[in-house]
Coordinates of C-alpha atoms and ligand atoms in Angstrom, one line a residue:
M1182 CA 110.4 96.4 98.6
H1183 CA 111.8 95.9 95.3
I1184 CA 109.6 97.3 92.5
N1185 CA 108.3 94.1 91.7
T1186 CA 106.9 93.5 94.4
K1187 CA 105.4 97.0 94.4
C1188 CA 104.3 96.5 90.7
V1189 CA 102.0 93.2 92.6
Q1190 CA 101.1 94.7 96.3
S1191 CA 101.4 98.3 97.1
G1192 CA 98.6 101.1 96.9
Y1193 CA 96.2 98.9 98.7
T1194 CA 96.1 96.3 101.8
P1195 CA 92.4 94.9 102.7
R1196 CA 91.9 94.3 106.8
N1197 CA 90.0 91.7 108.5
G1198 CA 87.2 90.3 106.1
E1199 CA 87.6 93.0 102.7
P1200 CA 88.3 92.4 99.5
R1201 CA 91.8 91.0 97.9
V1202 CA 91.2 92.4 95.5
V1203 CA 90.9 96.8 94.7
P1204 CA 86.9 96.4 94.1
I1205 CA 85.6 99.0 91.9
A1206 CA 84.1 102.1 93.7
Q1207 CA 81.6 102.6 91.7
S1208 CA 79.9 105.1 92.7
T1209 CA 79.5 109.1 92.4
T1210 CA 78.8 109.7 96.4
F1211 CA 79.9 108.5 100.2
K1212 CA 77.6 108.5 103.0
Y1213 CA 78.3 110.3 106.0
D1214 CA 76.7 110.9 109.4
T1215 CA 76.2 114.0 110.4
A1216 CA 76.4 117.7 108.2
E1217 CA 79.3 118.4 109.8
N1218 CA 82.0 115.3 109.3
M1219 CA 80.8 116.0 105.3
G1220 CA 81.8 120.1 106.5
N1221 CA 85.7 118.2 107.5
L1222 CA 85.8 117.3 104.5
F1223 CA 85.0 120.3 101.9
D1224 CA 87.2 122.7 104.7
L1225 CA 90.2 119.6 103.9
K1226 CA 90.0 119.5 108.0
E1227 CA 89.5 115.7 107.4
S1228 CA 90.7 113.9 104.3
G1229 CA 87.9 110.7 103.3
F1230 CA 85.8 110.9 100.2
F1231 CA 82.8 112.4 99.2
Y1232 CA 82.7 113.1 95.3
T1233 CA 84.6 110.1 92.9
R1234 CA 85.6 114.0 91.1
L1235 CA 87.9 114.7 93.6
A1236 CA 88.4 111.8 95.5
N1237 CA 87.4 107.5 95.0
P1238 CA 88.8 104.3 97.2
T1239 CA 89.3 102.4 93.6
V1240 CA 91.9 105.4 92.1
D1241 CA 92.9 106.4 95.4
A1242 CA 94.6 102.8 95.8
V1243 CA 95.8 103.2 92.0
E1244 CA 97.7 106.8 92.7
K1245 CA 99.0 105.2 96.0
K1246 CA 100.1 102.7 93.6
L1247 CA 102.6 105.2 91.0
A1248 CA 103.0 107.3 94.3
D1249 CA 104.9 104.6 95.3
L1250 CA 106.6 103.1 92.1
E1251 CA 108.2 106.9 91.4
G1252 CA 109.6 107.6 94.9
G1253 CA 107.0 110.4 94.3
V1254 CA 104.3 111.9 97.9
G1255 CA 101.6 111.6 96.4
A1256 CA 99.7 111.6 92.7
V1257 CA 96.8 112.0 90.3
I1258 CA 95.7 109.4 88.3
T1259 CA 93.6 111.1 85.1
S1260 CA 91.4 110.3 82.0
S1261 CA 94.5 111.0 80.4
G1262 CA 98.6 111.4 79.4
Q1263 CA 97.3 114.4 78.0
A1264 CA 94.9 115.4 80.7
A1265 CA 98.3 115.1 83.3
S1266 CA 100.4 116.1 80.5
F1267 CA 98.4 119.3 81.3
F1268 CA 98.0 119.8 84.4
S1269 CA 101.5 118.9 85.2
V1270 CA 102.0 122.4 83.7
F1271 CA 98.7 124.4 84.2
N1272 CA 99.0 124.0 88.2
I1273 CA 101.6 126.5 88.1
C1274 CA 102.1 128.1 85.1
G1275 CA 98.9 130.6 84.0
A1276 CA 98.7 133.4 80.9
G1277 CA 101.9 135.5 80.9
G1278 CA 104.2 131.9 82.4
H1279 CA 106.5 130.8 79.7
V1280 CA 107.8 127.0 79.6
I1281 CA 111.4 125.4 78.5
C1282 CA 110.1 121.9 76.7
S1283 CA 112.6 119.4 75.2
S1284 CA 111.4 119.6 71.4
A1285 CA 111.6 115.6 71.3
I1286 CA 108.1 114.9 72.4
Y1287 CA 104.5 113.4 71.6
G1288 CA 102.9 114.7 69.0
G1289 CA 100.0 115.2 71.1
T1290 CA 101.9 117.1 73.6
Y1291 CA 103.4 119.9 71.3
N1292 CA 100.2 120.0 70.0
L1293 CA 99.3 121.1 73.9
F1294 CA 101.6 123.5 74.2
H1295 CA 102.2 124.8 70.8
K1296 CA 99.0 126.0 70.1
T1297 CA 96.1 124.9 73.5
M1298 CA 98.2 126.4 75.1
R1299 CA 99.7 129.3 73.5
E1300 CA 96.4 130.2 73.4
M1301 CA 95.8 130.0 77.5
G1302 CA 98.3 132.8 76.7
I1303 CA 101.9 130.3 77.7
D1304 CA 104.5 130.8 76.2
F1305 CA 106.9 128.3 75.2
T1306 CA 110.2 127.6 74.5
F1307 CA 111.6 124.3 72.2
V1308 CA 114.6 123.7 73.0
P1309 CA 116.9 119.8 71.4
P1310 CA 116.6 117.8 74.3
D1311 CA 120.9 117.4 73.3
I1312 CA 120.8 121.3 74.1
T1313 CA 124.3 121.5 76.2
E1314 CA 124.4 123.0 79.6
D1315 CA 125.2 126.8 78.9
E1316 CA 122.4 126.6 76.2
L1317 CA 120.0 125.5 78.2
R1318 CA 120.7 128.1 81.0
S1319 CA 121.1 131.0 77.7
A1320 CA 116.8 130.5 77.2
F1321 CA 115.5 130.6 80.3
R1322 CA 113.6 134.0 81.2
E1323 CA 112.0 136.0 84.2
N1324 CA 108.4 133.9 84.0
T1325 CA 109.8 130.5 83.4
K1326 CA 107.4 128.3 86.0
C1327 CA 109.0 124.8 84.9
V1328 CA 111.2 122.6 82.3
F1329 CA 109.9 120.2 80.6
G1330 CA 111.3 116.4 78.4
E1331 CA 110.3 112.4 77.9
T1332 CA 112.9 110.0 79.6
I1333 CA 113.0 108.4 76.0
S1334 CA 111.2 110.5 74.2
N1335 CA 108.1 108.9 70.6
P1336 CA 108.5 108.9 68.8
S1337 CA 112.0 109.8 68.1
L1338 CA 113.7 107.8 70.9
D1339 CA 116.5 110.7 71.8
I1340 CA 116.8 110.6 76.1
I1341 CA 117.0 113.6 77.6
D1342 CA 120.0 113.9 80.2
I1343 CA 117.6 114.2 83.1
E1344 CA 120.4 115.4 86.2
M1345 CA 121.7 117.8 83.7
F1346 CA 117.9 119.6 82.8
A1347 CA 116.8 118.9 86.9
R1348 CA 120.3 120.7 87.5
V1349 CA 119.5 123.5 85.7
A1350 CA 116.4 123.7 86.2
H1351 CA 117.0 124.2 90.4
E1352 CA 119.8 126.7 89.7
H1353 CA 117.3 129.2 87.7
G1354 CA 114.2 127.9 91.3
V1355 CA 112.0 125.7 89.0
P1356 CA 110.7 122.5 88.5
F1357 CA 111.5 119.4 86.0
I1358 CA 109.0 117.5 85.2
I1359 CA 109.6 114.7 83.4
D1360 CA 107.1 112.5 81.1
N1361 CA 108.8 109.0 81.9
T1362 CA 105.6 107.6 80.2
F1363 CA 108.2 104.8 78.2
A1364 CA 110.6 103.7 80.3
T1365 CA 108.1 103.0 83.2
P1366 CA 108.7 103.3 86.5
V1367 CA 110.3 100.0 86.6
N1368 CA 113.3 100.9 84.1
C1369 CA 113.7 105.0 85.8
R1370 CA 113.4 106.3 88.8
P1371 CA 114.0 110.3 87.5
I1372 CA 113.1 110.9 90.7
E1373 CA 116.2 109.7 91.8
F1374 CA 118.0 111.7 89.6
G1375 CA 116.6 115.0 90.6
A1376 CA 113.4 115.7 88.7
D1377 CA 110.9 117.2 90.7
I1378 CA 107.5 116.0 89.5
V1379 CA 107.0 113.1 86.4
T1380 CA 104.0 112.3 84.4
H1381 CA 102.3 109.7 82.4
S1382 CA 100.5 108.1 79.6
T1383 CA 99.3 105.3 81.5
T1384 CA 97.6 103.9 78.8
K1385 CA 100.4 101.9 77.0
Y1386 CA 102.9 100.2 79.1
I1387 CA 101.1 100.5 82.5
D1388 CA 98.2 99.6 81.5
G1389 CA 100.1 97.2 79.0
H1390 CA 96.5 95.9 77.1
A1391 CA 95.2 98.9 75.5
C1392 CA 92.1 98.4 77.3
A1393 CA 92.1 102.1 79.5
V1394 CA 93.3 105.3 78.6
G1395 CA 94.9 107.0 81.2
G1396 CA 98.1 109.1 82.6
V1397 CA 99.5 110.5 86.3
V1398 CA 101.4 112.9 87.8
I1399 CA 103.9 111.7 90.4
D1400 CA 105.3 114.2 92.8
S1401 CA 108.3 113.8 94.2
G1402 CA 107.4 115.7 97.6
N1403 CA 111.0 117.0 96.5
F1404 CA 110.4 120.5 95.0
N1405 CA 110.1 124.1 97.8
W1406 CA 107.9 126.0 96.0
D1407 CA 108.7 128.7 98.8
N1408 CA 111.0 131.3 96.2
G1409 CA 108.7 133.6 94.9
K1410 CA 107.8 132.3 92.2
F1411 CA 105.1 130.6 92.5
P1412 CA 102.0 132.4 94.5
A1413 CA 99.5 130.5 93.5
L1414 CA 101.3 127.1 95.9
T1415 CA 102.6 129.5 99.0
T1416 CA 99.3 132.7 98.7
P1417 CA 95.2 131.9 100.9
D1418 CA 93.7 130.0 97.6
E1419 CA 90.5 132.2 98.3
S1420 CA 89.0 130.3 96.1
Y1421 CA 89.7 126.9 99.3
H1422 CA 88.9 128.7 102.6
G1423 CA 92.3 130.7 102.8
V1424 CA 94.5 127.6 102.6
V1425 CA 98.3 128.3 102.0
Y1426 CA 99.6 124.8 99.9
T1427 CA 103.2 125.1 101.0
K1428 CA 101.8 125.9 104.8
D1429 CA 99.1 123.5 105.0
F1430 CA 100.4 120.1 103.0
G1431 CA 104.4 120.8 103.6
R1432 CA 106.2 118.7 101.0
A1433 CA 102.1 117.2 98.9
A1434 CA 101.4 121.1 98.0
Y1435 CA 101.6 120.2 94.6
I1436 CA 99.8 117.9 94.9
T1437 CA 97.5 118.8 96.7
K1438 CA 96.9 121.6 94.5
M1439 CA 96.3 120.4 91.5
R1440 CA 93.5 118.3 93.1
T1441 CA 91.6 120.5 95.0
H1442 CA 92.0 123.3 92.1
L1443 CA 92.8 121.3 89.1
M1444 CA 90.9 117.9 89.7
R1445 CA 87.6 120.5 91.0
D1446 CA 87.5 123.3 88.1
I1447 CA 88.6 120.6 85.2
G1448 CA 87.0 117.1 86.1
A1449 CA 89.4 114.8 83.6
M1450 CA 89.6 112.4 86.4
A1451 CA 89.9 108.2 86.0
S1452 CA 86.8 106.3 86.4
P1453 CA 87.1 103.8 89.3
Q1454 CA 86.3 100.9 86.2
N1455 CA 89.7 102.7 84.7
A1456 CA 92.2 103.3 88.0
F1457 CA 91.3 99.0 88.9
Y1458 CA 92.3 98.1 84.1
T1459 CA 95.4 100.1 85.0
N1460 CA 95.7 98.0 88.2
L1461 CA 95.5 95.0 87.1
G1462 CA 98.8 96.5 84.2
L1463 CA 100.5 97.2 87.3
E1464 CA 100.3 94.1 88.5
T1465 CA 102.1 92.4 86.0
L1466 CA 104.3 95.3 84.8
F1467 CA 107.9 94.2 85.5
L1468 CA 107.4 90.8 84.3
R1469 CA 106.2 92.9 80.5
V1470 CA 108.6 95.4 80.1
E1471 CA 112.0 92.1 81.0
R1472 CA 109.9 90.1 78.1
H1473 CA 109.1 94.0 76.1
V1474 CA 113.0 95.3 76.5
S1475 CA 114.6 91.5 75.7
N1476 CA 112.4 90.7 73.0
A1477 CA 113.3 94.4 71.4
E1478 CA 117.0 94.0 72.2
K1479 CA 116.6 90.9 69.6
V1480 CA 115.0 92.4 67.3
A1481 CA 117.3 95.9 66.6
A1482 CA 119.7 93.6 66.9
Y1483 CA 117.9 91.0 63.7
L1484 CA 117.1 95.1 61.8
S1485 CA 120.8 96.2 62.3
E1486 CA 122.2 93.3 60.2
R1487 CA 120.0 94.1 58.1
E1488 CA 121.4 96.9 57.7
K1489 CA 124.2 95.3 55.9
D1490 CA 122.2 93.8 52.9
G1491 CA 120.3 97.4 51.6
S1492 CA 116.9 96.6 53.0
I1493 CA 117.6 98.6 55.9
T1494 CA 118.3 102.2 56.1
W1495 CA 119.0 102.3 60.0
V1496 CA 117.7 102.2 63.1
N1497 CA 117.8 104.2 66.4
Y1498 CA 117.1 101.8 69.7
P1499 CA 119.1 104.0 72.6
S1500 CA 120.2 99.9 74.2
L1501 CA 122.2 99.0 70.5
P1502 CA 125.9 99.5 71.5
G1503 CA 126.8 102.4 69.0
N1504 CA 123.5 104.4 69.3
K1505 CA 124.4 108.0 70.0
Y1506 CA 122.4 108.3 73.8
Y1507 CA 123.6 105.1 74.2
E1508 CA 125.9 106.1 77.3
L1509 CA 122.3 107.5 79.0
A1510 CA 120.5 105.2 78.7
R1511 CA 123.0 102.7 80.0
K1512 CA 123.4 105.7 82.9
Y1513 CA 119.4 106.2 83.7
M1514 CA 118.0 102.8 82.8
P1515 CA 120.6 100.2 83.3
N1516 CA 118.5 97.7 83.1
G1517 CA 116.4 98.4 79.5
T1518 CA 115.1 101.3 78.0
C1519 CA 111.7 100.2 76.5
G1520 CA 110.4 97.7 73.3
V1521 CA 109.9 100.8 70.5
I1522 CA 112.2 100.9 68.0
S1523 CA 112.8 103.3 65.0
F1524 CA 114.4 102.6 62.3
G1525 CA 113.3 103.0 57.6
V1526 CA 113.1 101.0 55.7
R1527 CA 114.8 100.2 51.6
G1528 CA 113.0 103.0 49.6
G1529 CA 111.9 106.1 51.9
R1530 CA 108.1 106.3 52.2
E1531 CA 106.7 104.5 50.4
G1532 CA 108.9 101.4 51.4
A1533 CA 107.9 102.3 54.5
V1534 CA 104.0 102.3 53.1
K1535 CA 105.1 99.3 51.4
F1536 CA 106.3 97.1 54.1
M1537 CA 103.6 98.4 57.1
E1538 CA 101.1 96.6 54.1
G1539 CA 103.5 92.9 54.4
L1540 CA 103.8 92.1 58.4
R1541 CA 101.1 89.9 59.5
L1542 CA 101.2 90.0 62.8
A1543 CA 102.2 93.5 64.2
A1544 CA 98.8 94.7 63.2
I1545 CA 98.9 98.3 62.4
V1546 CA 97.9 100.7 65.0
T1547 CA 97.2 104.2 66.1
H1548 CA 99.2 102.7 70.0
V1549 CA 102.2 102.0 71.5
A1550 CA 103.9 99.8 74.2
D1551 CA 101.7 97.4 74.7
A1552 CA 101.2 93.4 75.1
R1553 CA 100.8 93.1 71.1
T1554 CA 103.3 94.6 68.4
C1555 CA 101.9 96.6 66.9
V1556 CA 103.8 99.3 64.0
L1557 CA 103.1 102.8 62.7
H1558 CA 104.1 105.7 60.5
P1559 CA 104.4 108.6 62.4
A1560 CA 104.4 111.4 59.5
S1561 CA 101.5 110.6 58.0
T1562 CA 99.1 109.9 61.6
T1563 CA 100.3 111.8 64.9
H1564 CA 102.1 114.2 63.6
R1565 CA 100.6 114.4 60.1
Q1566 CA 99.6 117.6 61.2
M1567 CA 103.6 119.5 62.3
N1568 CA 105.5 120.8 58.8
D1569 CA 108.8 119.1 57.8
A1570 CA 111.1 121.8 60.3
E1571 CA 108.9 121.2 63.1
L1572 CA 109.3 117.1 61.8
A1573 CA 113.4 117.6 61.7
A1574 CA 112.8 118.8 65.2
A1575 CA 111.1 116.3 67.0
G1576 CA 113.1 113.9 64.9
V1577 CA 111.3 112.6 62.7
S1578 CA 112.1 111.8 59.4
P1579 CA 109.1 111.6 56.3
D1580 CA 110.9 107.1 56.2
L1581 CA 110.3 106.5 60.1
I1582 CA 108.3 103.6 61.3
R1583 CA 107.4 102.9 65.0
F1584 CA 107.4 99.9 66.3
S1585 CA 106.3 98.9 68.9
V1586 CA 107.9 95.4 70.4
G1587 CA 105.2 92.9 72.2
I1588 CA 106.1 90.2 74.8
E1589 CA 104.6 87.2 72.1
Y1590 CA 107.9 84.8 70.7
V1591 CA 110.1 87.0 69.7
G1592 CA 111.1 84.3 66.6
D1593 CA 107.7 85.5 65.4
I1594 CA 108.2 88.5 66.3
I1595 CA 111.4 88.7 63.9
A1596 CA 109.9 86.1 60.7
D1597 CA 106.1 89.2 60.2
I1598 CA 109.5 92.1 59.4
D1599 CA 111.4 89.1 57.6
N1600 CA 108.3 88.3 54.9
A1601 CA 107.7 92.0 55.5
L1602 CA 110.8 93.3 53.8
R1603 CA 110.1 90.4 50.6
E1604 CA 107.4 93.4 49.7
I1605 CA 109.7 96.4 49.3
Ligands
PLP392 C1 100.6 108.7 74.3 C2 101.3 109.5 75.0 C3 100.5 111.0 75.7 C4 99.4 111.3 75.8 O1 98.8 110.4 76.5 P1 97.0 109.4 76.6 O2 96.8 108.8 76.9 O3 97.2 109.6 74.7 O4 96.2 110.9 76.3 C5 102.1 111.6 76.4 N1 103.2 111.7 76.8 C6 103.9 109.9 76.0 C7 105.2 110.0 75.9 C8 102.5 109.3 75.3 O5 103.2 108.3 74.7

């Protein structure tokens, strides 16, 4: 079925007399008739629910929908996008491992990798998102376990060449993990271009209403783990009765290990209530993304028009003709990219602050990618821990304004910008 239909219908099919809408199974535990039933679940011999940290019917429905939307064999939803990013890497890379990561990533992911996961003994090499194929090859080491990037980076809006990153990762026997938060599966399905693992902060467009923090990891099922680099997947897991994930779970090896090992031990699970909200968001994702894109394209055109009178100093939107990533955007996202635009205003850092205070409709919030238009100055908020060199590597200039175009009437959004520009 078409992605639009999947957004509405996938993941949950009620049987005779059951609720039409995914019910919220607000229960930590599930009852069984015999101890043997329960034992089989623990041994992973049967599938079923026994404890909500590992699986829950509401959570399960949302996981199935997200796996279907991205074209994967399975998914794990998490308490946040941060947890999803952590799980996606840590599932296959522990102390002594090495990760190659695009430098154009979300600030929170950068902290997680550069600070916390380094403290766990994992090494990271950050490479520019527009790196050449040969340069990317030279970043690999003996202990490299994966490559990580974002489809459209937050907030710098660089587009990663998915096929090239996947190809080079595969040459070196490791998977390509991609954070697809900004594109959403409506505009890009990275697995179709060779990505192996897809993550999202569902907090953004997928929820879309700014009411539930969440994340997801989706396994394409396409990567062959049996190449000697991933013993945790190909040799017995003594903590789970000697299960060998690749042998016992085939294409779902990676995602099964994530649930039975990482979710069991770390417990960053999505609550059933939040899973329900995430699903409500998913039902309208297709509709909303279409409107975000058409609004953002009009706002970007307006902003580039205002470059002529000097009110706007630069505009970055990958779907804008002339943008550095225009061709890659057309290739990977022919129906449009996202609702987020970045730009600079006259007056640099101070001009940016004045502009933001002049906005009435667009709210200043530490959020992005929801139904309401909002605005953020990354250099003084999400990226404030970075020094100038790190900011530059992440593609964030001190005057950068990240403008997240909502689904309101576009004429009102443009009028709001027009008014605020007069304040500078
Ligand atoms: C927000 C965001 C995250 C982190 O997600 P949370 O849900 O806030 O934990 C990760 N990646 C990207 C691209 C994001 O925008």
